Short mmCIF file of C-alpha atoms in Angstrom, two decimals:
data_model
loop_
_atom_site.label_atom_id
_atom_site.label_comp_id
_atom_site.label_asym_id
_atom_site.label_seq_id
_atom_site.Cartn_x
_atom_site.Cartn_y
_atom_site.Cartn_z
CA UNK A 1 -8.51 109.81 83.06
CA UNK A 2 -8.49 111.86 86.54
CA UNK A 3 -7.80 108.28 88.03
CA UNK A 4 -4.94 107.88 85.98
CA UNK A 5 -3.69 111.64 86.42
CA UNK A 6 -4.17 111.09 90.20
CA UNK A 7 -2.16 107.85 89.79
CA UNK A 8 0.53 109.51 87.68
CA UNK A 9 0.78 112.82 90.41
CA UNK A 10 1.32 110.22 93.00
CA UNK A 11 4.04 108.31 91.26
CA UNK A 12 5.72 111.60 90.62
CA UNK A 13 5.61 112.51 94.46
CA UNK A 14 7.05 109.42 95.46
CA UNK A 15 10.22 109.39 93.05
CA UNK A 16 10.72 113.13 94.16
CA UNK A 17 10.68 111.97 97.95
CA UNK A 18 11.93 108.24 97.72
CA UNK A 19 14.47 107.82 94.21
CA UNK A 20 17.96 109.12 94.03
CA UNK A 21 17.95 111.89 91.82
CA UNK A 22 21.86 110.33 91.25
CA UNK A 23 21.57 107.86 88.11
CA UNK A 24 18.61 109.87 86.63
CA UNK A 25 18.75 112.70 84.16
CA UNK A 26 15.33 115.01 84.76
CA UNK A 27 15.25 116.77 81.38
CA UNK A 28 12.08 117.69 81.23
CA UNK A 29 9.65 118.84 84.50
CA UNK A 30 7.90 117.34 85.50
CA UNK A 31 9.65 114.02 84.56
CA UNK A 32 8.03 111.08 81.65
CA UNK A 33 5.94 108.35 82.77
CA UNK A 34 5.62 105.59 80.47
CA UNK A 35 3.66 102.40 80.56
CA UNK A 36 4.68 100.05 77.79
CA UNK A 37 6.66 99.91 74.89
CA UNK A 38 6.73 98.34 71.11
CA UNK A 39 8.70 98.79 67.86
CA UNK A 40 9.99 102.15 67.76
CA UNK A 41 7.52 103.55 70.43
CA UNK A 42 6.94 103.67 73.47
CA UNK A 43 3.60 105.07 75.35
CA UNK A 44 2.24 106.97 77.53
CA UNK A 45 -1.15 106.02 80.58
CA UNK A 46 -2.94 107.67 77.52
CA UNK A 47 -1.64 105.16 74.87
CA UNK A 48 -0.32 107.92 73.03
CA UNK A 49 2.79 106.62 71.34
CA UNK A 50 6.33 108.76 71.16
CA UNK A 51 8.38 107.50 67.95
CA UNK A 52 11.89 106.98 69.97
CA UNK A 53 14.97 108.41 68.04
CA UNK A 54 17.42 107.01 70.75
CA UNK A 55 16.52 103.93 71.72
CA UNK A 56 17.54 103.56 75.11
CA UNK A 57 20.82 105.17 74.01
CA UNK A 58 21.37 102.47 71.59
CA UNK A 59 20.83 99.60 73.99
CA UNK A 60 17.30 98.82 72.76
CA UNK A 61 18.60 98.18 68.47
CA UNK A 62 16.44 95.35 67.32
CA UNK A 63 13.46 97.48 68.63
CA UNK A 64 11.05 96.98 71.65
CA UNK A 65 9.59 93.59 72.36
CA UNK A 66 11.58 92.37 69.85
CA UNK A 67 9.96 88.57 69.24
CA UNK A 68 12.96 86.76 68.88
CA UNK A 69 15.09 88.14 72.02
CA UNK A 70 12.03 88.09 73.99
CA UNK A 71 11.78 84.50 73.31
CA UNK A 72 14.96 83.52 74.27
CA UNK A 73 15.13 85.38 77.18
CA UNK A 74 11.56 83.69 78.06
CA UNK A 75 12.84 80.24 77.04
CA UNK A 76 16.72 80.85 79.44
CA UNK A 77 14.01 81.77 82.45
CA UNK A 78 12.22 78.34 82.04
CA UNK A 79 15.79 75.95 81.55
CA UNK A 80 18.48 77.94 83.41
CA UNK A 81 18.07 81.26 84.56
CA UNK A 82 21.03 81.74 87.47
CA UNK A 83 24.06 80.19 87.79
CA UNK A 84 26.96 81.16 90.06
CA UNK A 85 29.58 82.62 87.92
CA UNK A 86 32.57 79.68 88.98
CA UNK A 87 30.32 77.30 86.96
CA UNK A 88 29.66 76.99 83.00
CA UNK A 89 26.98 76.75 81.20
CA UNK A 90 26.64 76.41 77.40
CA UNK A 91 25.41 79.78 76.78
CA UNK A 92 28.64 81.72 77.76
CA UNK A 93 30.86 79.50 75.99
CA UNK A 94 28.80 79.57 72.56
CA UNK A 95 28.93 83.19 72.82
CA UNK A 96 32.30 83.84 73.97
CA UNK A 97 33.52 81.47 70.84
CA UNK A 98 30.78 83.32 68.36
CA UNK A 99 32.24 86.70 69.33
CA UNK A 100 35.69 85.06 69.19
CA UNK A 101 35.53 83.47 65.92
CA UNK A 102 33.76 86.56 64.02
CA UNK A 103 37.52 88.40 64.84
CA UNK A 104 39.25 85.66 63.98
CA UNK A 105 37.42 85.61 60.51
CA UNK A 106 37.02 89.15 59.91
CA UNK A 107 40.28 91.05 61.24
CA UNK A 108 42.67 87.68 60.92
CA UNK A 109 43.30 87.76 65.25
CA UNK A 110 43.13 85.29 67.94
CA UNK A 111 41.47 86.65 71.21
CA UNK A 112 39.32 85.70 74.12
CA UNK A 113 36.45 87.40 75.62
CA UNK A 114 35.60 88.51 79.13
CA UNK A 115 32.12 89.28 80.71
CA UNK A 116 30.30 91.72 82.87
CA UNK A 117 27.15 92.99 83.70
CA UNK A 118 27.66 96.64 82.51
CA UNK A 119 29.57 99.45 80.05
CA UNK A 120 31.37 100.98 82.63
CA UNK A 121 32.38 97.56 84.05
CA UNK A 122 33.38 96.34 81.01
CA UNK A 123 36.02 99.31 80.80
CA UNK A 124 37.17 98.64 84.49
CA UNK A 125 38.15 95.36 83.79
CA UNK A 126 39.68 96.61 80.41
CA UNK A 127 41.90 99.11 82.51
CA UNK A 128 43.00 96.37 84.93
CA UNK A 129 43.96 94.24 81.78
CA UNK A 130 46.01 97.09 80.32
CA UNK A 131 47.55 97.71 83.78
CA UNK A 132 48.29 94.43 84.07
CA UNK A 133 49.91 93.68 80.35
CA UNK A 134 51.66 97.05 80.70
CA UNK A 135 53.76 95.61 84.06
CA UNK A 136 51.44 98.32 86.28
CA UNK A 137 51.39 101.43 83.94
CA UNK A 138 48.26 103.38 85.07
CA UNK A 139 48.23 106.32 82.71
CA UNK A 140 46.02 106.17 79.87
CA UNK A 141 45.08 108.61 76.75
CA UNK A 142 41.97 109.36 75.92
CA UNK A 143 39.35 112.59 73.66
CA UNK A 144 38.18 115.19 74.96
CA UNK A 145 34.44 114.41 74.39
CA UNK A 146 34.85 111.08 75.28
CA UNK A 147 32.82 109.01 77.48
CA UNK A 148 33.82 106.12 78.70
CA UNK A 149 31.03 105.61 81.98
CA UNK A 150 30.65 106.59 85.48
CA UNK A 151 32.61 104.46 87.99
CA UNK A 152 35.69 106.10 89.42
CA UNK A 153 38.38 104.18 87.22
CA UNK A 154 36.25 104.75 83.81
CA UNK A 155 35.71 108.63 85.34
CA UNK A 156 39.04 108.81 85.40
CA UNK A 157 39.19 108.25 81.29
CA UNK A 158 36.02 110.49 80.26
CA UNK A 159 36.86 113.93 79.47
CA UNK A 160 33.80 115.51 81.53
CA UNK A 161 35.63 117.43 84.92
CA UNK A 162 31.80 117.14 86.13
CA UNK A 163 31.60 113.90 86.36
CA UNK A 164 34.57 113.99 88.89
CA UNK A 165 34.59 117.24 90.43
CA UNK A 166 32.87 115.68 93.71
CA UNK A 167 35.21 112.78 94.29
CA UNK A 168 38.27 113.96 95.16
CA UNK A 169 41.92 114.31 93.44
CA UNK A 170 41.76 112.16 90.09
CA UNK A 171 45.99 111.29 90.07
CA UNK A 172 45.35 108.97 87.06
CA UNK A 173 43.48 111.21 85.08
CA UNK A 174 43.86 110.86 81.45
CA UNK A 175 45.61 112.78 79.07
CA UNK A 176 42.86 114.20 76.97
CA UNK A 177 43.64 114.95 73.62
CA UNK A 178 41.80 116.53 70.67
CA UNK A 179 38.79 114.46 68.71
CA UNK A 180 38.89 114.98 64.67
CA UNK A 181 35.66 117.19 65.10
CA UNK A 182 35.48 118.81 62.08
CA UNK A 183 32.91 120.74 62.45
CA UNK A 184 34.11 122.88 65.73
CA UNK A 185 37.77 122.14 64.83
CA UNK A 186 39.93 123.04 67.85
CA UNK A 187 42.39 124.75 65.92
CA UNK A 188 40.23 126.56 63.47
CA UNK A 189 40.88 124.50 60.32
CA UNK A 190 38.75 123.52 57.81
CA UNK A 191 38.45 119.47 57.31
CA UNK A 192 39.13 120.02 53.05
CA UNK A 193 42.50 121.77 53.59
CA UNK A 194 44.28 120.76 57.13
CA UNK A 195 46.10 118.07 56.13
CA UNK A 196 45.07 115.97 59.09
CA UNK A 197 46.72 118.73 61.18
CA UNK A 198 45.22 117.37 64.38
CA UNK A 199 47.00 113.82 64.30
CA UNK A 200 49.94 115.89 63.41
CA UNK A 201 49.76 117.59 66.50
CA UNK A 202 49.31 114.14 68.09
CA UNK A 203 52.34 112.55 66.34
CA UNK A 204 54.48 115.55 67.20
CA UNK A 205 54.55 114.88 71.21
CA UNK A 206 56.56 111.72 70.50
CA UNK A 207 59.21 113.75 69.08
CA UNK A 208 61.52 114.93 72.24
CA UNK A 209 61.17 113.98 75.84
CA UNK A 210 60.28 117.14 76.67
CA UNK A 211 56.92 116.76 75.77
CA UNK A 212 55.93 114.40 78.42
CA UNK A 213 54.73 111.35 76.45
CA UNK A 214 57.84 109.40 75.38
CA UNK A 215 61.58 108.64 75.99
CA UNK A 216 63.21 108.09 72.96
CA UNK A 217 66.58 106.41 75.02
CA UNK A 218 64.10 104.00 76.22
CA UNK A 219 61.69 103.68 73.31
CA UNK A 220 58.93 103.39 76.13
CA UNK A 221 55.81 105.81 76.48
CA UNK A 222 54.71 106.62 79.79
CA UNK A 223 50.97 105.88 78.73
CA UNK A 224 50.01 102.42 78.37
CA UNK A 225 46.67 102.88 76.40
CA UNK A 226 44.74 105.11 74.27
CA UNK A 227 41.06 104.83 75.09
CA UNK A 228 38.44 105.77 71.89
CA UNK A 229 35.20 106.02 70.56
CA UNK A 230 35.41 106.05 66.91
CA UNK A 231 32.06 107.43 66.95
CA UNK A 232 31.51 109.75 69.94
CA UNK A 233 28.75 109.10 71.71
CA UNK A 234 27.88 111.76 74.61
CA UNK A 235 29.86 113.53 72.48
CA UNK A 236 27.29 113.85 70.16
CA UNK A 237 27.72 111.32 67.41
CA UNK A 238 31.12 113.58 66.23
CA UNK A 239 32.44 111.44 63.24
CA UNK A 240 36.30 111.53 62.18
CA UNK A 241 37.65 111.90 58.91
CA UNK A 242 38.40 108.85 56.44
CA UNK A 243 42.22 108.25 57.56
CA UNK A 244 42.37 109.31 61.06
CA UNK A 245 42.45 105.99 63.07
CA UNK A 246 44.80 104.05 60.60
CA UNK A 247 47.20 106.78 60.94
CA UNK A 248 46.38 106.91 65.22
CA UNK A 249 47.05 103.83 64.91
CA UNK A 250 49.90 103.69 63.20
CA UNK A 251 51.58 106.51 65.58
CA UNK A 252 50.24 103.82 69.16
CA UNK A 253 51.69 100.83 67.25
CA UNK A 254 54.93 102.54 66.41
CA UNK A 255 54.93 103.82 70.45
CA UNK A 256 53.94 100.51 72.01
CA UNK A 257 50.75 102.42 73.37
CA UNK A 258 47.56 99.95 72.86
CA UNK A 259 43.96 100.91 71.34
CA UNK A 260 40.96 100.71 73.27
CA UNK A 261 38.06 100.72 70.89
CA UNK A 262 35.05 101.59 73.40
CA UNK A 263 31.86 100.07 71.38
CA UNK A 264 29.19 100.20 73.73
CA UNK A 265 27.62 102.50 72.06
CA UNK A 266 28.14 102.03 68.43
CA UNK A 267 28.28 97.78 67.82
CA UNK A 268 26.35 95.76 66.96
CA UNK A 269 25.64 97.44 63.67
CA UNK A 270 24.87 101.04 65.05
CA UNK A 271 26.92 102.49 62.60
CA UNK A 272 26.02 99.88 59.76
CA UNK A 273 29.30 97.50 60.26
CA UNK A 274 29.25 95.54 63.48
CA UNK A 275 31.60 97.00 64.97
CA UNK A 276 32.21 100.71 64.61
CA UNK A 277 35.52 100.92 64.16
CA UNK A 278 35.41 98.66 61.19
CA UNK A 279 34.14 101.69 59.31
CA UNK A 280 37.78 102.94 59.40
CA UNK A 281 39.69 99.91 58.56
CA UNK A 282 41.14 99.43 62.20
CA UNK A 283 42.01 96.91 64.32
CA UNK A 284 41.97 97.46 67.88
CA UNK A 285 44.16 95.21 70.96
CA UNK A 286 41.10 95.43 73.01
CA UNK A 287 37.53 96.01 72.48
CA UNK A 288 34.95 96.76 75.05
CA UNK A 289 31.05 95.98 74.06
CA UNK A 290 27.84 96.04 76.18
CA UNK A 291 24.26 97.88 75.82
CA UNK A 292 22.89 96.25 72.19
CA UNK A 293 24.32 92.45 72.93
CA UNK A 294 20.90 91.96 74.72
CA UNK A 295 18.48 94.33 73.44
CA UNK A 296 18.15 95.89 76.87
CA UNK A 297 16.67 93.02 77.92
CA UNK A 298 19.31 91.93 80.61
CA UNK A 299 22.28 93.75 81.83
CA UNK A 300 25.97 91.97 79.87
CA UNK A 301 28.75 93.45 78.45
CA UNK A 302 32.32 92.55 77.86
CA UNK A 303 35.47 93.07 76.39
CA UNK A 304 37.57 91.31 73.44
CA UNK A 305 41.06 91.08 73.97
CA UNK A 306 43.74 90.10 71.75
CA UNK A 307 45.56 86.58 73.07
CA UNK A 308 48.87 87.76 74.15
CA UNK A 309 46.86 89.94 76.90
CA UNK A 310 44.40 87.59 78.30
CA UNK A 311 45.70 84.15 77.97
CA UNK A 312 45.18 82.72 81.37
CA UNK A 313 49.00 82.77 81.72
CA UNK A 314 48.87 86.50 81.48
CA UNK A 315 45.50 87.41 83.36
CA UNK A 316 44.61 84.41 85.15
CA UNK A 317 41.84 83.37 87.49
CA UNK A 318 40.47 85.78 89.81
CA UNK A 319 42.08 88.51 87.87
CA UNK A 320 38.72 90.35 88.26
CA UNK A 321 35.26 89.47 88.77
CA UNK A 322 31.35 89.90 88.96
CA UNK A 323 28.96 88.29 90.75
CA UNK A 324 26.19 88.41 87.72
CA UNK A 325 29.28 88.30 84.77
CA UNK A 326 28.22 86.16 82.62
CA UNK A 327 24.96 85.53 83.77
CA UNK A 328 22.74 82.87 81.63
CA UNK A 329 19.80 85.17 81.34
CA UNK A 330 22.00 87.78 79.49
CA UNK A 331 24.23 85.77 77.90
CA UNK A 332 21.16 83.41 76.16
CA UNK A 333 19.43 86.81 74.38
CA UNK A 334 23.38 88.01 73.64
CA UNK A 335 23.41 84.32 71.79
CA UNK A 336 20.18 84.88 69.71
CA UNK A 337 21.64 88.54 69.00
CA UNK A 338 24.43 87.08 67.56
CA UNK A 339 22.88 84.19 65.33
CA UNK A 340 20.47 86.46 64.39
CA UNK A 341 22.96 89.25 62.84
CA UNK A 342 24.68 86.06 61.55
CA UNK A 343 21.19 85.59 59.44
CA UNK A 344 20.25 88.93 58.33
CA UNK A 345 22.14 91.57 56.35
CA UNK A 346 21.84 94.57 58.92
CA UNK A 347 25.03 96.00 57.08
CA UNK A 348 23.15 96.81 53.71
CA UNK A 349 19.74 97.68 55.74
CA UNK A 350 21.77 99.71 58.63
CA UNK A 351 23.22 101.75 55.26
CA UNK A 352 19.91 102.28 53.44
CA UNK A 353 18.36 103.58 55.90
CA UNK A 354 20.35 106.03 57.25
CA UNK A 355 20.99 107.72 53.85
CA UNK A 356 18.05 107.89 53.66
CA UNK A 357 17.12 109.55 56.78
CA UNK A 358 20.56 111.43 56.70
CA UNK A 359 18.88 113.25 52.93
CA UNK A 360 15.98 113.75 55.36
CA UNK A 361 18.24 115.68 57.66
CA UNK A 362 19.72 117.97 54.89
CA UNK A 363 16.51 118.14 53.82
CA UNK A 364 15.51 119.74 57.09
CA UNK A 365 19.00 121.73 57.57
CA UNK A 366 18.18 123.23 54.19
CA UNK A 367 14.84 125.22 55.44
CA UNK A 368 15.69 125.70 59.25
CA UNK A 369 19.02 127.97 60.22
CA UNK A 370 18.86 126.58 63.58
CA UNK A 371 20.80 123.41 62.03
CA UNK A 372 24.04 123.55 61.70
CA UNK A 373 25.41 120.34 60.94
CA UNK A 374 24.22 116.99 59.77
CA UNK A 375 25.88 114.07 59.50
CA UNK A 376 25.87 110.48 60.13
CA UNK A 377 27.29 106.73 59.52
CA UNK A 378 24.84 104.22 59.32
CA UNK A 379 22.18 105.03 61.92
CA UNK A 380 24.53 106.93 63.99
CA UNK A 381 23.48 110.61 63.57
CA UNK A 382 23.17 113.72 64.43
CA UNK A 383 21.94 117.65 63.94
CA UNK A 384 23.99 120.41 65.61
CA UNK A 385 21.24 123.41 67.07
CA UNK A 386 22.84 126.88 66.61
CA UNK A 387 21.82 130.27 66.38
CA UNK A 388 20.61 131.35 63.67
CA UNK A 389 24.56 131.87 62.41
CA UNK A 390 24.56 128.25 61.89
CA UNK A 391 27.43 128.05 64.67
CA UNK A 392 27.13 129.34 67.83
CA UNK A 393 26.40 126.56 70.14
CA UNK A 394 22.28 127.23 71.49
CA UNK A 395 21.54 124.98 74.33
CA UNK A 396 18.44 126.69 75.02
CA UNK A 397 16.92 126.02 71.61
CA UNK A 398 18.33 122.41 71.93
CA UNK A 399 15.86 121.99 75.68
CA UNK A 400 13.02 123.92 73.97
CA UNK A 401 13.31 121.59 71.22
CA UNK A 402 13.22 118.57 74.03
CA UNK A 403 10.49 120.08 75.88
CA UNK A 404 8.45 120.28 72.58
CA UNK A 405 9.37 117.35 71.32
CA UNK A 406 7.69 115.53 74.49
CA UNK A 407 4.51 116.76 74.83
CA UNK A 408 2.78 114.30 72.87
CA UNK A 409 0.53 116.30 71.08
CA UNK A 410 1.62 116.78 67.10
CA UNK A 411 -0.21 115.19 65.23
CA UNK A 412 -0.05 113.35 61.93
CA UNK A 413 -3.33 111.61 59.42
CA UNK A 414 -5.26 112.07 62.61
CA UNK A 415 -3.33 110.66 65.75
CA UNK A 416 -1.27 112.67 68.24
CA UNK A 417 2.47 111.66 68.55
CA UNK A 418 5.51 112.65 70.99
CA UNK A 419 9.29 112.26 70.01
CA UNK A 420 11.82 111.16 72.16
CA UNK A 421 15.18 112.35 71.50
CA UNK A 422 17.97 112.36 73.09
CA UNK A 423 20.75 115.23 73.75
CA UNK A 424 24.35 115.16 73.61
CA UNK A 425 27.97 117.24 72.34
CA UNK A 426 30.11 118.91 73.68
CA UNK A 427 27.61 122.43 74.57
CA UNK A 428 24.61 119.82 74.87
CA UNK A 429 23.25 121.51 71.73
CA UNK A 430 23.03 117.96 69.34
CA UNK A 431 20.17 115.56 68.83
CA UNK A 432 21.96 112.08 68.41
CA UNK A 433 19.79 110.23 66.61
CA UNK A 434 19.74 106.50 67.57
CA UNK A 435 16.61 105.20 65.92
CA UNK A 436 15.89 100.93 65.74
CA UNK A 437 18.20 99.17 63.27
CA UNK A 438 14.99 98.25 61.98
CA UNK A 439 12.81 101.39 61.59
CA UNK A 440 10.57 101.55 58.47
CA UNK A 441 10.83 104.13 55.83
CA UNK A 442 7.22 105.00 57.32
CA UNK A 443 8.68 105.55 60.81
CA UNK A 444 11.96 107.84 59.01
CA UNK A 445 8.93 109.81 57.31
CA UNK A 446 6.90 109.87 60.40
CA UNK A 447 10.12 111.57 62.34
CA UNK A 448 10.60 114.17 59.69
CA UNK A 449 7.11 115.22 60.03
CA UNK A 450 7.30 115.25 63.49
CA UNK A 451 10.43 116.91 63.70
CA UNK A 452 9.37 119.51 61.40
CA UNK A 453 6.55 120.32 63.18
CA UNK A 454 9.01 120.65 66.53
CA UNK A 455 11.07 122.98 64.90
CA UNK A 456 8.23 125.34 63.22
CA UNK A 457 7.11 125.40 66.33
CA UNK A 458 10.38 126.37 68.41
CA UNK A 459 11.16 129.05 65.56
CA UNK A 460 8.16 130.53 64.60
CA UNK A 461 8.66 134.29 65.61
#
């Protein structure tokens, strides 16, 4: 053990003298080491497992060392493991047509697909499509709350100032626009009487010139897309009202403004349909998708676009490009993803089990004030921490709770556990829960004993 503790110590020195602190998020001090992972857990040098609620911010869905992915990642490594990106190989093309043919069957709509190597890629090469369909228009819409990644272009559509404030003047900064969140509704309205007031307030800047969106003379907007999460992710797993994106999109169809339905996050069953959006009855123009398609294993991503935008024609060769888009590692576990959702009903288990750890959540809300909200689609959910008003925002409870939470050293029938969890929303005061697609109902029961031990602890006077 003091081997290992001098071992860890000296791991910790070197990241603190040698790693960029720029692409890593210390939330707790000093920072997590972990050694290997499995299922829902991962573990510690002491073999102490830590159920994970977040999975690798939905990236990991089909669990750690998943069999099957492994596999065919193990099997790509032995056949065909690099290619340049100017060649084929049969991998892309099965998966480009699989994604393909799955919109084609389930929303009725011709498209192609497009790779790269990560979810903020995958939106820069949606915004160069859009600019390019749109004859160069370069202003897009997008929530305030969303997030849409961390290069300058997808920067430039995610609501967070911080994420830009460094980088200079932002001239093609979206126009951020209220999220349905119904919960901390911007104008003080309650969800069962407002009448959808916020996509009135939407639908309402179309109506003169004069408020900056639209010329009615022309009948042409001056934004070319409107960039959304139908789930918000950072956010903090906000969820919109039944109606909302039919009628948003019925306002962008009826202004010649496309959708961008950002699914990094939330496909792939997340939210217990494979794409999130299908939860609402929409159908986007273009659909970015990353994180899940591999497990984690190897960095893809991509978007779906509909044919009129991406027919070689329109967005030919060279348009954009990756060195690793594409790549036959990634694309051969993306394959297996997809047969394998092709062969097992994730939509009815995705649903069962997040009822039933959303009636665990209520069940919690119910006998600790600090909650105040639950909710959830699929296994997309989350718990708001408040004061003890059951409202004002409490960040500070919300790191406590993180802090706690890490430790390692509840313990349940015997055996110490830690809980990873993940923070997000808009006053980083929400655990977004983000559990494997294929957590037990022991591993649900095993969080809301862990959890509940967390929270006793945090508010025990």
């Amino acid at each position: 053990m003091k081997n290992d503790n001098k071992n860890q110590n000296s791991l910790l020195a070197a990241e603190a003298a040698y790693c960029s602190y720029g692409d890593t998020v210390h939330y707790i001090d000093p920072p997590k080491l972990f050694v290997h992972s499995q299922g829902s857990f991962v573990y510690d040098d002491r073999d102490r497992p830590y159920l994970d609620l977040q999975m690798w911010y939905s990236a990991v869905n089909f669990g750690y060392g998943n069999e099957r992915l492994n596999n065919a990642l193990k099997r790509q490594l032995d056949t065909l493991p690099q290619l340049a990106s100017q060649y084929l190989h049969r991998e892309k093309v099965e998966l480009a047509t699989a994604l393909c043919r799955y919109m084609e069957n389930k929303h009725r709509v011709k498209g192609r697909v497009h790779f790269n190597v990560g979810g903020s890629q995958a939106v820069e090469d949606s915004l160069k499509l859009v600019r390019n369909f749109c004859h160069g228009k370069s202003l897009m819409l997008a929530f305030e709350g969303g997030y849409h990644g961390r290069t300058l272009g997808a920067t430039s559509i995610t609501s967070s100032y911080r994420y830009r404030r460094r980088y200079g003047h932002f001239g093609e900064r979206a126009l951020f626009v209220p999220f349905p969140y119904c919960f901390r509704c911007p104008y003080k309205l309650s969800r069962e009487s407002c009448d959808m007031f916020c996509i009135q307030q939407l639908e309402r800047l179309f109506e003169t010139e004069y408020y900056g969106l639209w010329d009615p003379k022309a009948h042409e907007a001056e934004y070319a897309a409107f960039y959304v999460e139908c789930i918000q992710g950072t956010g903090g797993y906000v969820i919109p009202p039944d109606g909302y994106f039919p009628a948003l999109k019925r306002i962008l169809d009826q202004h010649n403004i496309l959708m961008v339905d950002d699914e990094i996050q939330m496909g792939f069953y997340r939210t217990g349909k494979y794409w999130g959006l299908e939860n609402f009855g929409v159908t986007p123009d273009v659909l970015v998708f990353g994180k899940a398609m591999t497990n984690g294993l190897n960095p893809l991503s991509g978007l779906w676009a509909k044919e009129a935008m991406i027919t070689p024609d329109v967005f030919p060769c060279g348009s954009t490009h990756s060195t690793f888009a594409s790549n036959p590692l990634g694309t051969a576990v993306a394959l297996e993803t997809v047969r394998m959702l092709e062969e097992i009903d994730y939509e009815t288990r995705v649903n069962d089990s997040g009822r039933y750890f959303l009636e665990g959540l209520r069940e919690l809300k119910s006998r600790y004030a600090i909650i105040g909200d639950v909710d959830g689609l699929g296994l997309a959910l989350r718990a708001e921490i408040c004061a003890e008003d059951g409202f004002t925002p409490d960040k500070a409870m919300m790191d406590r709770i993180v802090d706690e939470a890490m430790k390692g050293d509840m313990e349940v029938d015997g055996r110490q556990y830690g809980l990873v969890l993940d923070i997000g929303g808009y006053y980083k005061n929400v655990i977004t829960f983000a559990p494997s697609l294929d957590i037990s109902r022991n591993e649900i029961d095993l969080a809301f004993r862990l959890l509940d031990q967390v929270l006793h602890r945090v508010t025990k006077k």
